[in-house]
Amino acid sequence: MTRRPPASDPDPASGPGPGLAGGMAGAEALRPLLAVVLAALQAGASRRDGPLPTGGPEAVAADLAALLDPAALLPDHGDPAALRLLTEALAATAADPADPACAAHLHTPPLAVAVAADLAVSAVNPSLDSWDQAPGGTSVELATLRALARLVGFPTLATGVFTTGGTESNLTALLLARDSLPRADLTAGRLSVHCSAAAHFSVARAAMVLGLGPEAVVPVDTAPDGRLDPRVLDWSLVDARAEGRTPMCVVATAGTTDLGAIDPLRAVAAVARRHAVRLHVDAAYGGGALFSRRLAPLLDGLDLADSIGLDLHKLGWQPIAAGALLVRDPALLAPLEQRVAYLNPADDEEAGYTSLLGRSLRTTRRPDAFKLAVTLRALGRDGLGALVDRCHDLAGYAAARIAAEPRLELTAEPVLTTVLFRYLPQRGAANRVNAALRRRLLAHGQAVVGRTDLGDGLVRLKLTLLNPHCTEADVDRLLVLVLAAGAREDQAPEDQAPEDQESPS
């Protein structure tokens, strides 16, 4: 490949403005700035000294007030210390998923190799809306999608698109399902989407965005283990047609947010096939279990879906965002096809200049596949599978410790990496104590524990264990904090806020 001489690149320290990250001189422009960022991240984490800052929302707002004042953010003259000051403040006021006591959400500590790869993407700054903005990036996305399609068991020709996560994947999948229907069905209206009562809220949101109306989503009862009941799904599809509605899509869930429940995918696929209805599987959480040879059988039947949503910023340890929508047949993406003269003219495409514009709801789009491609190659399936297995083992350990503790009640055995439980107070109202003990831990910067309600009105606490460097001793310490905070709240007057009370430790 012929290259212009290096001398034609500007010196990063010269020129009319600050240095640029790309080009032959980009690395030298970035090098000193990276040193500033790394030092500031370390200083901020040291200031925080825990999973999140102390003092709650008011303290965080006060800590950032001077830096985020509009006059400070847009001064007349630039501040050379801006990168250091704001980076340190970001780290100091973060909820750090790398801390073992930060265990509330599907919010992972990203792998260092993935973050480094993401930096490379930011520096080169490709956009996937046309080949000439991302020659290599286009190839990387297509190849990474093929690798993921192989992982889920899709046919060789399967493909897809990278998304911002499960919400965009579900929206896109429902749009594709809707626009594949005969025009007569579309004009008649009354379309229905059938999903588990425990499906992610983004399914209902997608139906709203697509103009289907809230009544379009038909929740299907779940069994006691949180999984969709295929028999009830069958009845709901029959009922929909009897009511003059057109079933547009069945959405199965592989990993519910709270219980980690995985619908019986093979049985659900059989029902969808019998009714000739498209099947989309929201595997945003559970899809990463495929890396584990131990847990992969939980997703038996996933390969029978028409489309699958994955989030690799969950059980994949990628920086946000790293979602993907896979389709077993490239023709399923046809409703998204767009021809724009300045991006993907037909003769360019025919000449081999492939454009990804017609695969996404977005136009400008960074190649988020790159960091995943680096991670997949660097760790391999076994390396990522070991991380999944470690987190699954930690969830099992936490569940056993909770079950053995008289003051705690385990909701269910963990399926993936989430553990639901309740603190059992001796005198206070259980819902109040469980809600307040969580806020107490947040206010004192000691732990980030989740909270949920399974629809029975009971406040439950949740651990989402996604830090493979976490130890059993870390889990023990976290549960000790929960017990201490619960004991404090159990004795606290009803009207006393946890922020006003002594730390539980």
Short mmCIF file of C-alpha atoms in Angstrom, two decimals:
data_model
loop_
_atom_site.label_atom_id
_atom_site.label_comp_id
_atom_site.label_asym_id
_atom_site.label_seq_id
_atom_site.Cartn_x
_atom_site.Cartn_y
_atom_site.Cartn_z
CA MET A 1 0.00 0.00 0.00
CA THR A 2 1.45 3.34 -1.03
CA ARG A 3 1.62 5.88 1.76
CA ARG A 4 2.26 9.59 1.64
CA PRO A 5 5.51 10.54 3.36
CA PRO A 6 5.22 11.00 7.12
CA ALA A 7 6.60 14.51 6.79
CA SER A 8 3.31 15.64 5.26
CA ASP A 9 1.49 15.00 8.56
CA PRO A 10 1.34 18.05 10.82
CA ASP A 11 3.15 18.14 14.10
CA PRO A 12 0.52 17.67 16.84
CA ALA A 13 1.94 20.64 18.72
CA SER A 14 1.77 22.97 15.74
CA GLY A 15 -1.04 24.14 13.53
CA PRO A 16 -4.06 26.32 14.13
CA GLY A 17 -5.64 24.28 16.95
CA PRO A 18 -5.25 21.41 19.40
CA GLY A 19 -3.82 18.10 18.22
CA LEU A 20 -5.96 15.52 16.41
CA ALA A 21 -6.23 11.86 17.45
CA GLY A 22 -5.97 10.42 13.93
CA GLY A 23 -3.32 10.37 11.27
CA MET A 24 0.39 9.63 11.55
CA ALA A 25 0.79 12.15 14.37
CA GLY A 26 -2.31 11.10 16.31
CA ALA A 27 -0.52 8.72 18.65
CA GLU A 28 1.89 11.42 19.76
CA ALA A 29 -0.98 13.84 20.35
CA LEU A 30 -2.78 11.26 22.47
CA ARG A 31 0.18 9.94 24.46
CA PRO A 32 0.51 12.75 27.03
CA LEU A 33 -3.27 13.05 27.33
CA LEU A 34 -3.62 9.36 28.12
CA ALA A 35 -1.13 9.77 30.94
CA VAL A 36 -3.29 12.59 32.31
CA VAL A 37 -6.44 10.47 32.06
CA LEU A 38 -4.91 7.44 33.76
CA ALA A 39 -3.54 9.51 36.62
CA ALA A 40 -6.87 11.32 37.04
CA LEU A 41 -8.83 8.05 37.03
CA GLN A 42 -6.61 6.72 39.78
CA ALA A 43 -6.88 9.93 41.80
CA GLY A 44 -10.67 9.97 41.46
CA ALA A 45 -11.01 6.35 42.53
CA SER A 46 -8.82 7.07 45.53
CA ARG A 47 -11.01 10.03 46.49
CA ARG A 48 -14.12 7.88 46.22
CA ASP A 49 -12.53 4.91 48.04
CA GLY A 50 -15.55 2.66 47.62
CA PRO A 51 -18.22 1.51 45.20
CA LEU A 52 -19.83 4.98 44.96
CA PRO A 53 -19.47 8.46 46.49
CA THR A 54 -20.84 9.14 49.95
CA GLY A 55 -23.61 11.55 50.84
CA GLY A 56 -26.20 10.73 48.21
CA PRO A 57 -27.49 12.95 45.38
CA GLU A 58 -27.07 16.27 47.18
CA ALA A 59 -23.43 15.60 48.04
CA VAL A 60 -22.60 14.53 44.49
CA ALA A 61 -24.32 17.60 43.03
CA ALA A 62 -22.44 19.85 45.45
CA ASP A 63 -19.13 18.17 44.62
CA LEU A 64 -19.64 18.79 40.89
CA ALA A 65 -21.33 22.19 41.08
CA ALA A 66 -18.26 24.36 40.48
CA LEU A 67 -16.95 22.20 37.63
CA LEU A 68 -20.33 21.97 35.90
CA ASP A 69 -21.36 25.60 36.23
CA PRO A 70 -22.25 26.78 32.69
CA ALA A 71 -19.65 29.56 32.84
CA ALA A 72 -16.99 27.04 33.85
CA LEU A 73 -17.98 24.57 31.13
CA LEU A 74 -17.89 27.21 28.38
CA PRO A 75 -15.41 29.90 29.48
CA ASP A 76 -14.16 32.64 27.22
CA HIS A 77 -10.68 31.15 27.36
CA GLY A 78 -9.93 27.43 27.51
CA ASP A 79 -8.75 25.70 30.68
CA PRO A 80 -5.70 23.47 30.11
CA ALA A 81 -6.55 21.51 33.27
CA ALA A 82 -10.03 20.57 32.03
CA LEU A 83 -9.19 16.97 31.12
CA ARG A 84 -7.58 16.26 34.49
CA LEU A 85 -10.22 18.01 36.58
CA LEU A 86 -13.28 16.54 34.90
CA THR A 87 -11.84 13.02 34.60
CA GLU A 88 -10.92 12.95 38.26
CA ALA A 89 -14.39 14.26 39.16
CA LEU A 90 -16.03 11.61 36.94
CA ALA A 91 -14.12 8.82 38.66
CA ALA A 92 -14.69 10.27 42.13
CA THR A 93 -18.47 10.44 41.63
CA ALA A 94 -18.91 7.17 39.74
CA ALA A 95 -20.67 3.99 40.71
CA ASP A 96 -17.75 1.68 39.98
CA PRO A 97 -18.81 -1.79 38.73
CA ALA A 98 -15.26 -3.02 39.32
CA ASP A 99 -15.83 -2.68 43.08
CA PRO A 100 -17.15 -5.97 44.53
CA ALA A 101 -19.75 -4.05 46.54
CA CYS A 102 -21.25 -2.54 43.37
CA ALA A 103 -23.65 -5.35 42.55
CA ALA A 104 -27.07 -3.95 41.72
CA HIS A 105 -27.45 -3.93 37.95
CA LEU A 106 -26.47 -5.59 34.68
CA HIS A 107 -23.60 -3.11 34.65
CA THR A 108 -20.27 -4.83 34.17
CA PRO A 109 -16.69 -3.79 34.79
CA PRO A 110 -15.33 -3.73 31.22
CA LEU A 111 -12.26 -5.73 30.30
CA ALA A 112 -9.13 -3.61 29.94
CA VAL A 113 -8.42 -5.07 26.50
CA ALA A 114 -11.91 -4.04 25.32
CA VAL A 115 -11.48 -0.50 26.66
CA ALA A 116 -8.12 -0.22 24.90
CA ALA A 117 -9.73 -1.43 21.66
CA ASP A 118 -12.52 1.11 22.12
CA LEU A 119 -9.93 3.86 22.38
CA ALA A 120 -8.60 2.83 18.98
CA VAL A 121 -12.09 3.19 17.50
CA SER A 122 -12.50 6.64 19.06
CA ALA A 123 -9.17 7.75 17.64
CA VAL A 124 -9.86 6.55 14.09
CA ASN A 125 -13.53 7.63 14.37
CA PRO A 126 -15.11 5.55 11.57
CA SER A 127 -18.82 5.73 10.74
CA LEU A 128 -20.61 2.69 9.38
CA ASP A 129 -23.19 4.46 7.25
CA SER A 130 -21.03 4.14 4.14
CA TRP A 131 -18.06 2.03 3.09
CA ASP A 132 -15.88 5.03 2.34
CA GLN A 133 -16.16 6.19 5.97
CA ALA A 134 -15.25 2.78 7.44
CA PRO A 135 -13.58 0.39 4.99
CA GLY A 136 -12.06 -1.85 7.66
CA GLY A 137 -14.82 -1.17 10.16
CA THR A 138 -17.40 -2.51 7.72
CA SER A 139 -15.48 -5.77 7.37
CA VAL A 140 -15.00 -6.06 11.13
CA GLU A 141 -18.73 -5.70 11.85
CA LEU A 142 -19.74 -8.25 9.23
CA ALA A 143 -17.13 -10.76 10.41
CA THR A 144 -18.03 -10.30 14.09
CA LEU A 145 -21.70 -10.83 13.28
CA ARG A 146 -20.77 -14.08 11.52
CA ALA A 147 -18.90 -15.21 14.64
CA LEU A 148 -21.88 -14.41 16.87
CA ALA A 149 -24.28 -16.12 14.44
CA ARG A 150 -22.09 -19.22 14.63
CA LEU A 151 -22.15 -19.02 18.45
CA VAL A 152 -25.98 -19.00 18.57
CA GLY A 153 -26.25 -21.80 15.99
CA PHE A 154 -27.66 -19.77 13.10
CA PRO A 155 -27.06 -20.77 9.44
CA THR A 156 -23.87 -19.68 7.70
CA LEU A 157 -25.58 -16.86 5.78
CA ALA A 158 -27.06 -15.30 8.95
CA THR A 159 -26.11 -11.72 9.68
CA GLY A 160 -27.42 -8.72 11.63
CA VAL A 161 -26.36 -5.36 12.95
CA PHE A 162 -24.73 -3.93 16.05
CA THR A 163 -27.05 -1.91 18.26
CA THR A 164 -26.89 0.20 21.41
CA GLY A 165 -28.39 -2.67 23.39
CA GLY A 166 -31.52 -4.69 24.05
CA THR A 167 -33.90 -1.76 23.70
CA GLU A 168 -32.77 -0.94 20.16
CA SER A 169 -32.56 -4.63 19.25
CA ASN A 170 -36.13 -5.26 20.40
CA LEU A 171 -37.43 -2.15 18.63
CA THR A 172 -35.69 -3.13 15.40
CA ALA A 173 -36.90 -6.74 15.61
CA LEU A 174 -40.52 -5.65 16.10
CA LEU A 175 -40.25 -3.15 13.25
CA LEU A 176 -38.94 -5.91 10.96
CA ALA A 177 -41.75 -8.23 12.06
CA ARG A 178 -44.40 -5.58 11.50
CA ASP A 179 -43.17 -4.54 8.08
CA SER A 180 -42.95 -8.14 6.86
CA LEU A 181 -46.71 -8.60 7.20
CA PRO A 182 -49.01 -8.41 4.17
CA ARG A 183 -50.34 -4.91 3.54
CA ALA A 184 -53.88 -6.09 4.28
CA ASP A 185 -52.87 -7.01 7.82
CA LEU A 186 -51.16 -3.67 8.33
CA THR A 187 -54.07 -1.61 7.09
CA ALA A 188 -56.52 -3.65 9.17
CA GLY A 189 -54.58 -2.76 12.31
CA ARG A 190 -55.06 -4.65 15.59
CA LEU A 191 -51.63 -6.26 15.58
CA SER A 192 -50.47 -8.14 18.66
CA VAL A 193 -47.11 -8.93 20.24
CA HIS A 194 -47.03 -11.90 22.60
CA CYS A 195 -44.36 -12.07 25.29
CA SER A 196 -43.76 -13.25 28.82
CA ALA A 197 -45.28 -11.22 31.63
CA ALA A 198 -41.67 -10.91 32.82
CA ALA A 199 -40.37 -9.63 29.46
CA HIS A 200 -38.25 -6.49 29.43
CA PHE A 201 -40.18 -3.22 29.48
CA SER A 202 -38.56 -2.25 26.18
CA VAL A 203 -40.94 -4.61 24.35
CA ALA A 204 -43.93 -2.49 25.42
CA ARG A 205 -41.96 0.67 24.70
CA ALA A 206 -41.14 -0.58 21.19
CA ALA A 207 -44.81 -1.28 20.54
CA MET A 208 -45.60 2.27 21.61
CA VAL A 209 -42.90 3.76 19.37
CA LEU A 210 -44.18 1.73 16.43
CA GLY A 211 -47.66 3.13 16.97
CA LEU A 212 -49.22 -0.22 17.88
CA GLY A 213 -50.72 1.02 21.13
CA PRO A 214 -50.26 -0.38 24.64
CA GLU A 215 -53.03 -2.97 24.14
CA ALA A 216 -50.97 -4.60 21.36
CA VAL A 217 -48.67 -6.27 23.87
CA VAL A 218 -50.22 -9.47 25.23
CA PRO A 219 -48.46 -10.63 28.41
CA VAL A 220 -48.30 -14.40 28.76
CA ASP A 221 -48.40 -15.93 32.23
CA THR A 222 -45.22 -17.43 33.59
CA ALA A 223 -44.65 -20.56 35.62
CA PRO A 224 -43.43 -20.21 39.23
CA ASP A 225 -39.83 -20.27 37.97
CA GLY A 226 -40.45 -17.08 35.94
CA ARG A 227 -40.49 -18.80 32.54
CA LEU A 228 -43.16 -18.25 29.91
CA ASP A 229 -45.69 -21.11 29.77
CA PRO A 230 -45.87 -22.38 26.14
CA ARG A 231 -49.43 -23.68 26.63
CA VAL A 232 -50.66 -20.25 27.66
CA LEU A 233 -48.78 -18.74 24.71
CA ASP A 234 -50.62 -21.14 22.40
CA TRP A 235 -53.98 -20.11 23.88
CA SER A 236 -53.15 -16.40 23.63
CA LEU A 237 -52.36 -16.72 19.92
CA VAL A 238 -55.61 -18.59 19.32
CA ASP A 239 -57.54 -15.97 21.28
CA ALA A 240 -55.91 -13.12 19.35
CA ARG A 241 -57.04 -14.48 16.00
CA ALA A 242 -60.52 -15.18 17.38
CA GLU A 243 -60.72 -11.51 18.38
CA GLY A 244 -59.82 -10.40 14.87
CA ARG A 245 -56.23 -9.50 15.73
CA THR A 246 -53.10 -10.45 13.76
CA PRO A 247 -50.26 -11.89 15.88
CA MET A 248 -47.22 -10.00 14.65
CA CYS A 249 -44.44 -11.49 16.75
CA VAL A 250 -43.70 -13.74 19.70
CA VAL A 251 -40.94 -12.39 21.94
CA ALA A 252 -39.23 -14.96 24.16
CA THR A 253 -36.80 -13.96 26.89
CA ALA A 254 -33.47 -15.64 27.54
CA GLY A 255 -32.54 -14.16 30.89
CA THR A 256 -35.13 -12.01 32.65
CA THR A 257 -33.68 -8.98 34.39
CA ASP A 258 -34.60 -10.09 37.90
CA LEU A 259 -34.60 -13.89 38.08
CA GLY A 260 -32.44 -14.58 35.03
CA ALA A 261 -35.20 -16.93 33.88
CA ILE A 262 -34.87 -18.39 30.39
CA ASP A 263 -38.08 -19.24 28.56
CA PRO A 264 -38.35 -22.82 27.18
CA LEU A 265 -37.11 -21.72 23.78
CA ARG A 266 -37.61 -24.96 21.87
CA ALA A 267 -41.22 -25.29 23.01
CA VAL A 268 -41.90 -21.60 22.36
CA ALA A 269 -40.42 -21.92 18.87
CA ALA A 270 -42.73 -24.87 18.16
CA VAL A 271 -45.78 -22.81 19.16
CA ALA A 272 -44.67 -19.83 17.05
CA ARG A 273 -44.02 -22.09 14.06
CA ARG A 274 -47.41 -23.78 14.40
CA HIS A 275 -49.11 -20.38 14.30
CA ALA A 276 -46.78 -19.07 11.53
CA VAL A 277 -45.69 -16.14 13.72
CA ARG A 278 -42.20 -14.67 13.78
CA LEU A 279 -40.10 -15.47 16.86
CA HIS A 280 -37.70 -12.94 18.35
CA VAL A 281 -35.61 -13.87 21.39
CA ASP A 282 -34.45 -11.13 23.72
CA ALA A 283 -31.21 -12.71 24.94
CA ALA A 284 -29.67 -9.41 26.05
CA TYR A 285 -28.78 -10.88 29.44
CA GLY A 286 -28.67 -14.62 28.93
CA GLY A 287 -27.04 -14.74 25.51
CA GLY A 288 -23.59 -14.42 27.04
CA ALA A 289 -24.17 -17.78 28.78
CA LEU A 290 -23.39 -19.37 25.40
CA PHE A 291 -19.71 -18.76 26.08
CA SER A 292 -20.00 -21.20 29.01
CA ARG A 293 -20.10 -24.85 28.00
CA ARG A 294 -21.77 -25.54 31.35
CA LEU A 295 -24.59 -23.00 30.92
CA ALA A 296 -25.06 -23.05 27.12
CA PRO A 297 -27.64 -25.90 27.32
CA LEU A 298 -29.97 -23.48 29.14
CA LEU A 299 -30.47 -21.78 25.77
CA ASP A 300 -31.47 -24.92 23.90
CA GLY A 301 -33.66 -23.93 20.95
CA LEU A 302 -32.21 -20.43 20.57
CA ASP A 303 -31.13 -21.33 17.04
CA LEU A 304 -34.80 -21.75 16.06
CA ALA A 305 -35.51 -18.03 16.44
CA ASP A 306 -35.90 -15.68 13.49
CA SER A 307 -34.01 -12.92 15.29
CA ILE A 308 -31.97 -12.67 18.49
CA GLY A 309 -30.88 -9.69 20.54
CA LEU A 310 -27.57 -9.90 22.43
CA ASP A 311 -25.90 -7.46 24.82
CA LEU A 312 -22.18 -8.07 25.14
CA HIS A 313 -21.84 -5.18 27.57
CA LYS A 314 -23.43 -7.61 30.03
CA LEU A 315 -22.03 -11.16 30.01
CA GLY A 316 -19.29 -10.12 27.60
CA TRP A 317 -17.65 -7.40 29.72
CA GLN A 318 -17.57 -4.79 26.97
CA PRO A 319 -17.71 -1.01 27.42
CA ILE A 320 -21.21 0.30 26.72
CA ALA A 321 -22.56 -0.05 24.09
CA ALA A 322 -22.14 -3.51 22.58
CA GLY A 323 -25.55 -4.81 21.54
CA ALA A 324 -26.28 -6.90 18.47
CA LEU A 325 -29.38 -8.00 16.59
CA LEU A 326 -28.87 -11.25 14.68
CA VAL A 327 -31.21 -12.47 11.92
CA ARG A 328 -31.15 -16.02 10.59
CA ASP A 329 -31.97 -14.79 7.03
CA PRO A 330 -30.47 -11.56 5.62
CA ALA A 331 -33.76 -10.98 3.76
CA LEU A 332 -35.41 -10.23 7.11
CA LEU A 333 -33.54 -6.90 7.13
CA ALA A 334 -35.21 -5.76 3.90
CA PRO A 335 -37.64 -3.30 5.57
CA LEU A 336 -34.65 -1.21 6.68
CA GLU A 337 -33.16 -0.92 3.19
CA GLN A 338 -32.46 2.66 2.12
CA ARG A 339 -30.83 4.04 -1.01
CA VAL A 340 -29.24 7.45 -0.53
CA ALA A 341 -27.30 9.04 -3.38
CA TYR A 342 -24.50 10.47 -1.26
CA LEU A 343 -23.96 7.32 0.86
CA ASN A 344 -24.72 4.08 -1.01
CA PRO A 345 -25.50 4.57 -4.71
CA ALA A 346 -26.42 1.33 -6.45
CA ASP A 347 -23.47 1.28 -8.82
CA ASP A 348 -21.02 1.61 -5.89
CA GLU A 349 -22.70 -1.35 -4.18
CA GLU A 350 -22.57 -3.39 -7.38
CA ALA A 351 -18.86 -2.62 -7.61
CA GLY A 352 -18.31 -4.13 -4.14
CA TYR A 353 -18.40 -1.02 -1.94
CA THR A 354 -20.72 -2.54 0.63
CA SER A 355 -22.76 -0.16 2.78
CA LEU A 356 -24.34 -1.05 6.12
CA LEU A 357 -26.79 1.86 6.00
CA GLY A 358 -29.75 -0.41 5.26
CA ARG A 359 -29.31 -2.51 8.39
CA SER A 360 -29.78 -0.01 11.18
CA LEU A 361 -32.22 2.55 12.54
CA ARG A 362 -29.21 4.84 12.92
CA THR A 363 -27.19 6.61 10.27
CA THR A 364 -23.93 7.72 11.88
CA ARG A 365 -22.77 4.64 13.77
CA ARG A 366 -19.42 3.75 15.31
CA PRO A 367 -18.00 0.21 14.82
CA ASP A 368 -18.76 -1.12 18.30
CA ALA A 369 -17.99 -4.56 16.90
CA PHE A 370 -14.27 -3.80 16.97
CA LYS A 371 -13.79 -4.01 20.74
CA LEU A 372 -15.77 -7.24 20.77
CA ALA A 373 -13.74 -8.66 17.88
CA VAL A 374 -10.55 -7.94 19.82
CA THR A 375 -12.01 -9.51 22.97
CA LEU A 376 -13.26 -12.64 21.19
CA ARG A 377 -9.88 -13.21 19.59
CA ALA A 378 -7.87 -12.34 22.72
CA LEU A 379 -9.83 -14.51 25.16
CA GLY A 380 -11.57 -17.09 22.99
CA ARG A 381 -14.75 -18.87 23.97
CA ASP A 382 -13.07 -20.68 26.84
CA GLY A 383 -11.65 -17.48 28.29
CA LEU A 384 -15.01 -15.71 28.22
CA GLY A 385 -16.75 -18.88 29.37
CA ALA A 386 -14.51 -19.00 32.44
CA LEU A 387 -15.64 -15.47 33.36
CA VAL A 388 -19.30 -16.47 32.97
CA ASP A 389 -18.78 -19.59 35.07
CA ARG A 390 -17.01 -17.63 37.79
CA CYS A 391 -19.90 -15.17 38.12
CA HIS A 392 -22.40 -18.03 38.09
CA ASP A 393 -20.45 -19.72 40.89
CA LEU A 394 -20.46 -16.49 42.91
CA ALA A 395 -24.24 -16.27 42.54
CA GLY A 396 -24.58 -19.83 43.81
CA TYR A 397 -22.33 -19.06 46.75
CA ALA A 398 -24.29 -15.90 47.62
CA ALA A 399 -27.58 -17.82 47.42
CA ALA A 400 -26.27 -20.50 49.80
CA ARG A 401 -25.07 -17.91 52.31
CA ILE A 402 -28.39 -16.05 52.15
CA ALA A 403 -30.37 -19.27 52.63
CA ALA A 404 -28.28 -20.10 55.72
CA GLU A 405 -28.77 -16.66 57.33
CA PRO A 406 -31.87 -16.44 59.61
CA ARG A 407 -32.33 -12.71 58.94
CA LEU A 408 -32.39 -13.18 55.15
CA GLU A 409 -34.83 -14.96 52.84
CA LEU A 410 -33.78 -16.30 49.42
CA THR A 411 -36.40 -15.78 46.69
CA ALA A 412 -35.19 -18.45 44.25
CA GLU A 413 -32.11 -20.38 43.25
CA PRO A 414 -30.09 -18.31 40.75
CA VAL A 415 -30.23 -19.28 37.08
CA LEU A 416 -27.48 -16.97 35.80
CA THR A 417 -25.84 -14.35 38.03
CA THR A 418 -28.70 -12.59 39.83
CA VAL A 419 -29.74 -13.37 43.40
CA LEU A 420 -33.03 -12.06 44.85
CA PHE A 421 -33.64 -11.97 48.57
CA ARG A 422 -35.27 -10.08 51.45
CA TYR A 423 -34.12 -8.88 54.82
CA LEU A 424 -36.48 -10.17 57.55
CA PRO A 425 -36.93 -7.47 60.18
CA GLN A 426 -37.92 -8.25 63.74
CA ARG A 427 -40.11 -5.22 64.36
CA GLY A 428 -40.27 -2.87 61.36
CA ALA A 429 -42.41 -3.21 58.24
CA ALA A 430 -40.50 -5.46 55.83
CA ASN A 431 -40.99 -3.34 52.70
CA ARG A 432 -39.93 -0.14 54.46
CA VAL A 433 -36.87 -1.75 56.03
CA ASN A 434 -35.68 -3.38 52.78
CA ALA A 435 -36.11 -0.16 50.79
CA ALA A 436 -34.47 1.97 53.47
CA LEU A 437 -31.49 -0.31 54.12
CA ARG A 438 -30.61 -0.10 50.42
CA ARG A 439 -30.74 3.71 50.52
CA ARG A 440 -28.64 3.68 53.70
CA LEU A 441 -25.90 1.75 51.93
CA LEU A 442 -26.06 4.18 48.99
CA ALA A 443 -25.97 7.25 51.22
CA HIS A 444 -22.86 6.03 53.03
CA GLY A 445 -21.13 4.96 49.80
CA GLN A 446 -20.77 1.41 51.10
CA ALA A 447 -22.63 -0.73 48.56
CA VAL A 448 -24.85 -0.64 45.48
CA VAL A 449 -27.52 -3.29 46.03
CA GLY A 450 -30.45 -3.63 43.65
CA ARG A 451 -34.14 -3.42 44.38
CA THR A 452 -37.10 -4.93 42.56
CA ASP A 453 -40.70 -6.14 42.86
CA LEU A 454 -41.89 -9.33 41.16
CA GLY A 455 -45.44 -8.05 40.97
CA ASP A 456 -46.53 -9.27 44.39
CA GLY A 457 -45.92 -5.94 46.13
CA LEU A 458 -42.91 -7.21 48.07
CA VAL A 459 -39.71 -5.14 47.99
CA ARG A 460 -36.83 -7.47 47.24
CA LEU A 461 -33.11 -6.84 47.21
CA LYS A 462 -31.00 -7.99 44.29
CA LEU A 463 -27.36 -8.86 43.77
CA THR A 464 -26.22 -8.95 40.16
CA LEU A 465 -22.80 -10.55 40.35
CA LEU A 466 -20.90 -9.68 37.18
CA ASN A 467 -17.41 -9.05 38.53
CA PRO A 468 -15.31 -12.18 37.87
CA HIS A 469 -12.55 -10.81 40.13
CA CYS A 470 -14.95 -10.75 43.07
CA THR A 471 -14.22 -13.37 45.78
CA GLU A 472 -16.38 -15.33 48.20
CA ALA A 473 -14.96 -13.14 50.96
CA ASP A 474 -16.20 -10.07 49.07
CA VAL A 475 -19.70 -11.58 48.94
CA ASP A 476 -19.54 -12.27 52.68
CA ARG A 477 -18.56 -8.67 53.38
CA LEU A 478 -21.39 -7.37 51.21
CA LEU A 479 -23.95 -9.49 53.05
CA VAL A 480 -22.57 -8.31 56.40
CA LEU A 481 -23.18 -4.72 55.23
CA VAL A 482 -26.75 -5.61 54.26
CA LEU A 483 -27.38 -7.24 57.64
CA ALA A 484 -25.94 -4.30 59.55
CA ALA A 485 -27.92 -1.76 57.54
CA GLY A 486 -31.06 -3.86 57.97
CA ALA A 487 -30.57 -4.02 61.74
CA ARG A 488 -30.17 -0.24 61.89
CA GLU A 489 -33.29 0.37 59.83
CA ASP A 490 -35.26 -2.17 61.85
CA GLN A 491 -34.60 -0.09 64.95
CA ALA A 492 -34.94 3.32 63.30
CA PRO A 493 -37.99 5.55 63.81
CA GLU A 494 -40.33 5.45 60.82
CA ASP A 495 -39.69 9.10 59.91
CA GLN A 496 -35.88 9.13 60.23
CA ALA A 497 -34.02 9.19 56.92
CA PRO A 498 -31.05 6.80 56.58
CA GLU A 499 -28.78 9.70 55.59
CA ASP A 500 -29.24 11.13 59.09
CA GLN A 501 -28.24 7.96 60.87
CA GLU A 502 -24.97 6.40 61.85
CA SER A 503 -23.15 4.30 59.29
CA PRO A 504 -24.00 0.57 59.55
CA SER A 505 -20.37 -0.44 59.72
#
